Amino acid sequence: MSAPTPATTTSAATAADRDWWRQAVVYQVYPRSFADSDGSGLGDLPGLTARVDHLADLGVDALWLSPFYPSPMADGGYDVSDYRDVHPQLGTLTDFDALVAAAHGRGLKVIVDIVPNHTSDEHPWFVEALASPPGSPARDRYIFRDGIGTDGPGHDGTHPPSDWVAHFGGPAWTQVPDGQWYCHLFAPQQPDLDWRHPEVRADFLTTLRFWADRGVDGYRVDVAHALAKDLSEPLRSKPDLEDDLPVDGSDPLYDRDDVHQIYREWREVFNTYDPPRTAVAEAVSHPARRALYARPSELGQAFNFDLLKADFDAAQFAEVITFCLREAAKTGSSSTWVLSNHDVVRHPTRYGLPADVDTRAWLMSEGADPVADEARGLRRARAATALMLALPGSSYLYQGEELGLPEVADLPTELLQDPTWENSGHTEKGRDGCRVPLPWTAEGPSLGFGSGPGWLPQPAGFAALSAQAQTGAAGSTLELYRSALRLRRQLQGEETFTWVSSDGPVLHFERPGGWHCVTNFGSDPAPLPEGQLVLSSAVGPVVDQLPGETTVWFTRPRPA
Ligand code: NOJ
């Protein structure tokens, strides 16, 4: 590929056009649970297009669409069988174009999810690989190996080639009828690609261009840290998942140095567009290596899940914020912030549980014991969100959090679709509880999601949380998000940030222009700093004191 044209010298786009992502609020759409236009029970692209006004009125800057591509849905679409089309149940390419036009027409950018670590087992490449004999070129796009015997390689081949484990449970290898094994770090229906293969690399560049040419503004890169594996023989041992990865890039599977060459090639493609396309890495790494993915010569931005993993605790929040801002600044990127997404228990529910509860175990417990304190969880969630939205950098919101939706912890197990449930041998329920179709109206077969039942049942409590029920309702979570996002646009300036106080249960920071954010993490009221109060996460009025578990924004503080 020819050298990229630096966008800075030939770009007609303004700096604001090029840097839109730096302090954007990005709304994650999980398409099959957002809005169903045809009564199929699955959300779809026309359903989303019909609801673009909700997102524009909410005040977000961009939509990130989780996969909507053709897929057997073994992992909710993260098993892609064609990277350059739309799942027939979710719409057509024409529907996609209409969605982009509607979003752009309302000033919203569009980000699509790219899933490069693995394809679906129904992808034509894998179908061809299975139909081809061991050692054939068609198998080289994936990671096929002979098995080993109980006493090592070259024996009866009845054991997987290595001890690698899959994220959804079980070994990361599945045997095919001719005796070989293929690697899958996720479900068996998600075979891992071999990124040393030139055709694999070239094909993803084609996919990136395909969507950019259709108008998408950026990409979210799935499992961005796993593409470059050490496949030298003998395969190295790695009997655990990727927690506590080394700082020197020496893990055999995750966050290896070679992965960055891939993203430098991608950046060349991004920079052929004006404005350049943006990207955000979903990369798990040693914290000190996260910034590498966010280099301007690579993806430009990287997720961190540090706030999402923190308890509702002032000291933990303060440490995360200080650390993430410093790490993002290392490469000139901006930090990301996330409290909920399609892979985790929703944050109002997490914050309603005692801090030491392991949410995976909690989901499996009889009657979800202990019972989450929903009122407290929502109060804390509103406070945490208001704090997050005052931070410099980009905030990623997950659909339904603007309604304060809780996790649906009691879905009947026979309805669970997350591969985690089956692959863990029914020891983990997985992530369906945060993927229940959205309630749009207070009535109707699926509360306005569609004309019939949705693919997962909504609990009775969703009616009162519907967008319709909350619109215009004083103190509702939806109106809090709308107010916060509107104010954020008005107040947002330079990306600078100063702690006023980061000790004790009350965190207080200042942004340029006299924008102050104060969060009381404690249960007891705290003194209310002076200034003009412009936002409060409390449901009721804030008068003399800052209530517990509450965030306020104020401007123009009077001199002390
Ligand atoms: C991360 C995605 O967020 C998750 O939903 C998916 O199951 C895995 N990657 C595998 O693609």
XYZ file of C-alpha atoms and ligand atoms in Angstrom:
571
model
C 0.000 0.000 0.000
C 1.238 3.489 -0.735
C 2.205 5.723 2.143
C -0.745 7.505 3.719
C -1.337 11.122 3.001
C -1.093 12.889 6.330
C -4.538 14.232 6.989
C -3.054 17.336 8.533
C -1.532 18.611 5.327
C -4.170 17.862 2.686
C -7.301 17.663 4.788
C -10.243 19.863 3.987
C -11.683 18.807 7.330
C -11.297 21.206 10.209
C -9.504 20.225 13.408
C -12.920 19.858 15.033
C -13.988 17.469 12.271
C -10.887 15.386 12.737
C -10.989 15.366 16.541
C -14.710 14.794 17.055
C -14.008 11.572 18.973
C -11.755 13.105 21.619
C -14.563 14.207 23.921
C -17.504 12.454 22.305
C -20.305 10.655 24.074
C -20.762 7.385 22.215
C -23.949 5.372 22.622
C -23.577 1.623 22.189
C -26.423 -0.039 20.316
C -26.800 -3.787 20.715
C -28.888 -4.091 17.561
C -30.931 -7.184 18.278
C -32.197 -5.657 21.534
C -32.765 -2.048 20.499
C -35.949 -1.871 18.367
C -37.709 -4.447 16.205
C -39.418 -3.017 13.108
C -40.934 -6.201 11.693
C -42.238 -8.189 14.662
C -39.563 -10.883 14.328
C -38.582 -10.537 17.979
C -35.085 -9.397 16.991
C -34.134 -5.756 16.864
C -33.072 -4.575 13.418
C -31.574 -1.662 11.505
C -34.874 -0.101 10.369
C -36.000 -0.236 14.009
C -32.887 1.670 14.975
C -33.299 4.190 12.183
C -36.836 4.890 13.369
C -35.443 5.672 16.817
C -32.491 7.836 15.803
C -34.383 10.856 17.104
C -34.317 9.360 20.607
C -30.518 9.313 20.426
C -30.218 12.774 18.935
C -32.605 14.146 21.560
C -30.643 12.363 24.257
C -27.678 14.423 23.146
C -25.036 11.821 22.306
C -22.450 12.429 19.595
C -22.114 8.990 18.029
C -23.591 5.503 17.808
C -21.487 2.400 18.066
C -23.252 -0.600 16.585
C -22.365 -4.013 17.936
C -22.187 -6.522 15.053
C -25.135 -6.540 12.637
C -23.431 -8.719 10.016
C -24.572 -12.115 8.715
C -23.961 -14.517 11.566
C -25.340 -17.774 12.950
C -25.553 -15.843 16.256
C -23.574 -18.356 18.273
C -22.237 -15.325 20.162
C -24.849 -12.664 19.518
C -23.238 -11.661 16.203
C -19.601 -11.681 17.376
C -19.336 -14.742 15.132
C -19.336 -13.139 11.693
C -19.904 -15.168 8.536
C -19.699 -12.199 6.124
C -17.952 -9.001 7.152
C -19.360 -6.915 4.336
C -23.108 -7.401 4.528
C -26.056 -7.137 6.919
C -27.686 -10.076 8.713
C -30.863 -10.755 6.719
C -32.962 -10.695 9.897
C -31.534 -7.289 10.778
C -31.941 -5.641 7.383
C -30.052 -4.971 4.188
C -27.164 -2.812 3.056
C -29.773 -0.334 1.828
C -31.158 -0.221 5.377
C -27.640 0.381 6.644
C -27.195 3.277 4.226
C -30.509 4.716 5.401
C -29.384 4.441 9.008
C -26.112 6.243 8.305
C -27.973 8.960 6.418
C -30.470 9.386 9.279
C -27.713 9.470 11.884
C -25.590 11.917 9.936
C -28.690 13.992 9.253
C -29.095 14.404 13.021
C -25.407 15.157 13.526
C -24.523 11.705 14.890
C -21.383 9.799 13.884
C -21.534 6.055 13.274
C -19.014 3.511 14.578
C -19.110 -0.154 13.564
C -17.662 -3.137 15.361
C -14.846 -5.021 13.638
C -14.284 -8.605 14.818
C -10.843 -9.617 13.557
C -9.683 -12.300 16.005
C -12.118 -14.943 14.814
C -14.764 -15.594 12.196
C -17.896 -17.689 12.450
C -17.505 -21.378 11.708
C -19.936 -20.656 8.852
C -17.597 -18.132 7.233
C -16.698 -19.386 3.705
C -13.018 -19.564 4.699
C -13.728 -21.945 7.552
C -16.161 -23.989 5.509
C -13.413 -24.332 2.891
C -10.840 -25.167 5.561
C -12.987 -27.997 6.917
C -13.585 -29.354 3.417
C -9.823 -29.345 2.753
C -7.324 -31.910 4.021
C -4.834 -31.303 6.826
C -1.870 -29.293 5.592
C -3.799 -27.637 2.763
C -3.521 -23.881 2.183
C -7.184 -23.364 3.102
C -6.363 -24.408 6.665
C -3.544 -21.871 6.926
C -5.938 -18.952 7.410
C -6.867 -20.504 10.749
C -4.882 -22.248 13.476
C -5.094 -25.972 12.801
C -2.716 -28.347 14.562
C -2.343 -32.050 15.147
C -3.228 -33.169 18.630
C -0.816 -34.676 21.076
C -0.992 -37.902 23.047
C -1.062 -38.176 26.760
C 2.729 -38.377 26.610
C 3.485 -35.537 24.165
C 3.473 -34.557 20.475
C 3.635 -37.096 17.688
C 1.627 -39.704 19.524
C -2.009 -40.640 19.243
C -3.316 -37.060 18.830
C -6.203 -37.566 21.190
C -5.391 -34.504 23.265
C -5.579 -30.845 22.258
C -2.318 -29.362 20.974
C -1.931 -27.117 24.052
C -3.529 -26.292 27.381
C -5.082 -23.011 26.148
C -8.533 -22.286 27.549
C -11.543 -20.579 25.968
C -13.212 -17.513 27.462
C -16.624 -19.134 27.456
C -15.366 -22.270 29.213
C -13.644 -25.450 28.153
C -10.506 -25.917 26.047
C -9.592 -23.444 23.282
C -9.324 -26.335 20.805
C -11.957 -28.411 19.019
C -11.205 -31.564 17.060
C -12.496 -32.014 13.507
C -13.419 -35.392 11.996
C -10.032 -35.942 10.310
C -8.344 -35.699 13.716
C -6.855 -32.191 13.564
C -7.767 -29.503 16.068
C -8.503 -25.830 15.529
C -7.986 -22.994 17.986
C -10.819 -20.806 19.291
C -10.253 -18.461 22.192
C -14.021 -17.995 22.470
C -16.789 -20.447 21.424
C -16.047 -23.450 19.162
C -18.195 -21.643 16.563
C -15.606 -18.814 16.545
C -12.397 -20.203 15.016
C -9.386 -17.912 15.451
C -7.710 -16.523 12.362
C -3.969 -16.755 11.802
C -2.973 -13.117 11.372
C 0.379 -14.058 9.865
C -1.548 -14.967 6.697
C -1.353 -12.182 4.071
C -4.851 -12.898 2.783
C -6.315 -12.420 6.265
C -4.553 -9.088 6.635
C -5.570 -7.897 3.185
C -9.189 -8.937 3.581
C -9.657 -6.892 6.742
C -8.247 -3.836 5.001
C -10.904 -4.373 2.359
C -13.558 -4.606 5.085
C -12.379 -1.381 6.710
C -12.584 0.417 3.374
C -15.963 -1.123 2.592
C -17.604 0.429 5.655
C -15.688 3.704 5.433
C -16.850 4.052 1.843
C -20.420 3.612 3.095
C -19.899 6.545 5.425
C -18.952 5.076 8.777
C -16.853 7.375 10.897
C -14.989 4.877 13.034
C -14.516 1.356 14.311
C -14.550 -0.450 17.616
C -12.020 -3.279 17.426
C -13.036 -6.482 19.185
C -10.408 -8.400 21.189
C -7.771 -6.140 19.660
C -5.037 -7.625 21.839
C -5.278 -11.250 20.686
C -4.464 -11.158 16.984
C -0.706 -11.776 17.156
C -0.086 -15.114 18.841
C 3.158 -16.963 19.410
C 2.457 -20.009 17.260
C 6.023 -21.332 17.279
C 6.355 -25.031 18.092
C 6.042 -26.423 20.623
C 3.081 -24.240 21.550
C 3.683 -22.575 24.871
C 1.647 -23.359 27.933
C -1.091 -20.886 28.955
C -3.622 -22.612 31.185
C -5.448 -19.432 32.305
C -7.192 -16.417 30.785
C -5.526 -13.088 30.230
C -5.645 -11.473 33.662
C -2.378 -10.026 34.954
C -0.679 -9.896 31.586
C 3.064 -9.209 31.614
C 4.458 -5.756 30.982
C 6.988 -7.019 28.439
C 4.531 -8.435 25.879
C 5.761 -11.979 26.462
C 2.390 -13.717 26.860
C 1.943 -16.363 24.133
C -1.600 -15.254 23.258
C -2.371 -11.725 24.351
C -0.958 -8.237 23.935
C 2.161 -9.192 22.019
C 4.276 -6.542 20.364
C 3.595 -7.874 16.851
C -0.056 -6.874 17.082
C 0.876 -3.229 16.659
C 2.147 -3.707 13.119
C -1.396 -4.747 12.160
C -2.840 -1.522 13.503
C -0.200 0.580 11.790
C -1.446 -0.904 8.503
C -5.018 -0.108 9.513
C -4.073 3.477 10.328
C -2.769 3.887 6.799
C -6.257 3.044 5.574
C -7.966 5.318 8.112
C -5.798 8.224 6.999
C -6.774 7.883 3.358
C -10.167 9.307 4.397
C -10.909 12.900 5.181
C -11.508 13.262 8.014
C -9.491 10.194 8.980
C -11.555 7.338 10.330
C -11.239 6.754 14.072
C -10.922 3.574 16.086
C -11.057 2.381 19.655
C -9.386 -0.803 20.811
C -11.057 -3.310 23.065
C -7.694 -4.428 24.359
C -6.861 -6.167 27.593
C -3.231 -5.644 28.498
C -0.939 -4.752 31.303
C -2.263 -1.289 32.238
C 1.018 0.330 31.230
C 0.714 -1.083 27.689
C -2.820 0.139 26.981
C -1.528 3.407 25.585
C 0.297 1.561 22.808
C -3.003 0.760 21.073
C -4.035 4.400 21.352
C -1.002 5.772 19.545
C -1.975 8.153 16.746
C -0.093 5.877 14.359
C -2.420 3.013 15.376
C -6.019 2.908 16.581
C -5.945 6.307 18.296
C -7.985 5.369 21.335
C -8.306 2.384 23.681
C -11.030 1.352 26.049
C -10.266 1.031 29.689
C -12.659 -0.841 31.939
C -11.132 0.514 35.125
C -14.124 2.608 36.218
C -16.444 -0.243 35.331
C -14.441 -2.566 37.566
C -14.179 -0.101 40.451
C -16.538 -0.244 43.402
C -18.636 2.834 44.122
C -15.804 4.164 46.218
C -14.151 7.576 46.205
C -10.589 6.312 46.592
C -10.961 3.793 43.788
C -12.557 6.334 41.443
C -9.866 8.910 42.222
C -7.072 6.460 41.523
C -8.619 5.280 38.260
C -9.253 8.810 36.996
C -5.734 10.009 37.771
C -4.183 6.918 36.219
C -6.303 6.858 33.054
C -5.828 10.546 32.305
C -2.074 10.159 32.689
C -1.960 7.045 30.484
C -4.051 8.590 27.703
C -1.873 11.686 27.704
C 1.209 9.566 27.067
C 0.303 9.248 23.401
C -1.756 12.394 22.985
C -4.976 10.362 22.986
C -7.977 11.100 25.190
C -9.223 8.720 27.838
C -12.303 6.563 27.442
C -14.792 5.921 30.237
C -17.306 3.083 30.501
C -19.668 2.011 33.273
C -21.797 -0.544 31.408
C -21.691 -2.524 28.184
C -23.160 -5.682 26.661
C -20.709 -7.939 28.529
C -21.242 -6.947 32.154
C -23.943 -6.700 34.819
C -25.568 -3.261 34.456
C -24.129 -0.676 36.809
C -27.300 0.179 38.801
C -27.427 -3.481 39.807
C -23.704 -3.765 40.536
C -23.863 -0.736 42.801
C -26.889 -2.155 44.620
C -24.885 -5.201 45.718
C -22.338 -5.381 48.527
C -18.901 -4.483 47.141
C -17.434 -7.927 47.715
C -20.072 -9.797 45.681
C -18.743 -11.596 42.601
C -21.459 -10.818 40.069
C -20.909 -14.053 38.127
C -21.510 -16.125 41.240
C -24.361 -13.826 42.241
C -26.181 -14.444 38.951
C -26.003 -18.176 39.615
C -27.222 -17.983 43.195
C -30.731 -19.077 44.049
C -33.008 -16.036 43.706
C -29.963 -13.805 42.994
C -28.964 -13.680 46.648
C -28.292 -11.167 48.193
C -31.114 -9.128 46.709
C -29.755 -5.971 45.070
C -30.833 -2.738 46.737
C -32.322 -1.234 43.578
C -32.971 2.244 44.944
C -29.459 2.577 46.268
C -27.952 1.064 43.129
C -29.780 3.522 40.903
C -28.871 6.472 43.135
C -25.213 5.517 42.940
C -25.403 4.795 39.213
C -26.829 8.245 38.528
C -24.064 9.801 40.624
C -21.328 7.773 38.888
C -22.683 8.623 35.443
C -22.867 12.335 36.217
C -19.271 12.186 37.418
C -18.153 10.290 34.308
C -19.845 12.767 31.993
C -17.878 15.622 33.542
C -14.510 13.997 32.850
C -12.349 14.949 29.881
C -12.286 12.283 27.164
C -15.012 10.135 25.653
C -17.779 8.416 27.548
C -19.308 5.251 26.164
C -22.924 4.677 27.214
C -24.686 1.345 26.837
C -28.250 1.277 25.543
C -30.823 1.363 28.300
C -28.569 2.924 30.897
C -30.261 6.240 30.156
C -33.418 4.536 31.454
C -31.669 3.257 34.565
C -32.396 -0.324 33.573
C -31.298 -2.952 36.065
C -29.776 -6.311 35.167
C -32.459 -8.945 34.545
C -31.014 -11.596 36.802
C -33.884 -14.068 36.751
C -34.235 -14.953 33.069
C -35.438 -18.553 32.757
C -32.334 -20.603 32.045
C -34.005 -22.354 29.105
C -34.123 -18.984 27.328
C -30.458 -18.086 27.812
C -28.578 -17.605 24.551
C -25.128 -16.494 25.683
C -22.715 -19.324 24.758
C -21.259 -18.985 28.243
C -24.248 -20.862 29.668
C -23.723 -24.036 27.625
C -19.933 -23.870 27.357
C -19.473 -23.456 31.092
C -21.528 -26.584 31.678
C -24.301 -24.450 33.194
C -22.017 -23.027 35.857
C -22.241 -19.451 34.526
C -25.351 -17.769 33.172
C -23.468 -15.258 31.049
C -24.512 -11.880 29.732
C -28.138 -12.109 28.578
C -29.388 -10.190 31.613
C -28.003 -6.920 30.230
C -29.247 -7.650 26.696
C -33.001 -7.733 27.312
C -34.938 -5.716 24.680
C -35.429 -2.051 25.542
C -38.782 -0.773 26.838
C -39.930 2.147 24.733
C -43.534 2.429 25.862
C -45.353 1.605 29.076
C -47.627 -0.896 27.308
C -47.635 -3.308 24.403
C -46.463 -6.879 23.825
C -42.791 -5.960 24.236
C -43.223 -2.429 25.603
C -42.769 -0.800 22.211
C -39.695 -2.833 21.286
C -41.713 -4.555 18.571
C -45.202 -5.658 17.653
C -44.736 -9.056 19.311
C -42.641 -10.564 22.068
C -38.917 -9.834 22.034
C -36.220 -12.513 21.904
C -35.871 -12.273 25.685
C -38.766 -11.430 28.033
C -38.819 -8.073 29.792
C -39.578 -8.003 33.523
C -42.730 -6.216 34.720
C -40.640 -3.383 36.160
C -39.489 -2.314 32.687
C -42.854 -0.646 31.948
C -42.307 2.100 34.503
C -38.770 2.569 33.180
C -39.792 2.907 29.522
C -38.632 5.925 27.550
C -42.261 7.015 27.272
C -42.865 6.815 31.021
C -39.715 8.792 31.800
C -39.984 11.481 29.148
C -40.799 14.776 30.806
C -40.965 13.165 34.253
C -39.141 15.349 36.755
C -36.242 13.513 38.338
C -36.347 10.583 35.907
C -33.075 8.984 34.876
C -33.801 9.727 31.218
C -34.245 13.431 31.966
C -31.056 13.399 34.050
C -29.081 11.992 31.102
C -30.658 14.516 28.729
C -29.831 17.424 31.016
C -26.308 16.198 31.658
C -25.565 15.715 27.963
C -27.017 19.087 27.012
C -25.000 20.842 29.699
C -21.864 18.900 28.845
C -22.038 20.274 25.314
C -22.342 23.777 26.634
C -19.622 23.472 29.255
C -17.114 21.289 27.416
C -13.880 23.097 26.636
C -10.245 22.129 26.729
C -9.404 18.649 27.950
C -7.773 19.880 31.118
C -8.755 18.644 34.541
C -7.787 19.647 38.074
C -8.513 17.905 41.328
C -9.898 20.300 43.903
C -10.133 17.490 46.421
C -9.510 13.773 45.991
C -9.271 12.690 49.621
C -12.103 11.346 51.706
C -15.592 10.399 50.568
C -16.141 13.548 48.463
C -14.369 13.928 45.100
C -14.266 17.392 43.605
C -12.683 18.369 40.299
C -12.707 21.382 38.067
C -12.793 21.663 34.304
C -11.998 24.796 32.303
C -14.466 27.663 32.453
C -15.318 27.113 36.110
C -17.156 23.824 35.574
C -17.037 21.921 38.884
C -18.129 18.361 39.568
C -18.537 17.139 43.139
C -19.520 13.595 44.105
C -20.370 12.490 47.597
C -19.609 8.753 47.677
C -20.533 8.499 51.339
C -23.990 7.874 52.775
C -24.079 10.975 54.963
C -24.722 14.470 53.590
C -21.674 16.657 52.983
C -21.298 20.432 52.768
C -22.435 21.821 49.449
C -19.683 23.845 47.759
C -20.669 27.340 46.740
C -21.514 28.193 43.178
C -24.366 28.048 40.753
C -25.834 24.557 40.805
C -26.541 23.422 37.229
C -27.049 19.673 37.615
C -27.784 17.219 40.370
C -28.054 13.452 40.181
C -30.468 13.472 43.130
C -34.121 12.865 42.358
C -35.270 15.614 44.683
C -34.021 19.181 45.160
C -30.558 19.823 46.566
C -30.720 22.809 48.869
C -28.271 23.258 51.737
C -26.285 20.059 51.701
C -24.923 17.566 49.209
C -26.857 14.344 49.885
C -25.062 11.023 50.119
C -24.344 9.107 46.878
C -24.990 12.179 44.773
C -23.119 14.197 42.146
C -23.634 17.885 41.461
C -22.204 20.149 38.809
C -21.870 23.821 39.426
C -20.346 26.790 37.665
C -18.937 30.190 38.537
C -17.956 29.487 42.113
C -17.953 32.573 44.269
C -14.506 33.359 45.643
C -14.051 31.818 49.066
C -15.705 -9.053 23.181
C -17.149 -8.732 22.971
O -17.460 -7.550 23.653
C -17.938 -9.917 23.443
O -19.311 -9.658 23.459
C -17.622 -11.090 22.569
O -18.282 -12.239 23.082
C -16.122 -11.367 22.534
N -15.363 -10.178 22.356
C -15.770 -12.313 21.415
O -15.937 -11.691 20.173
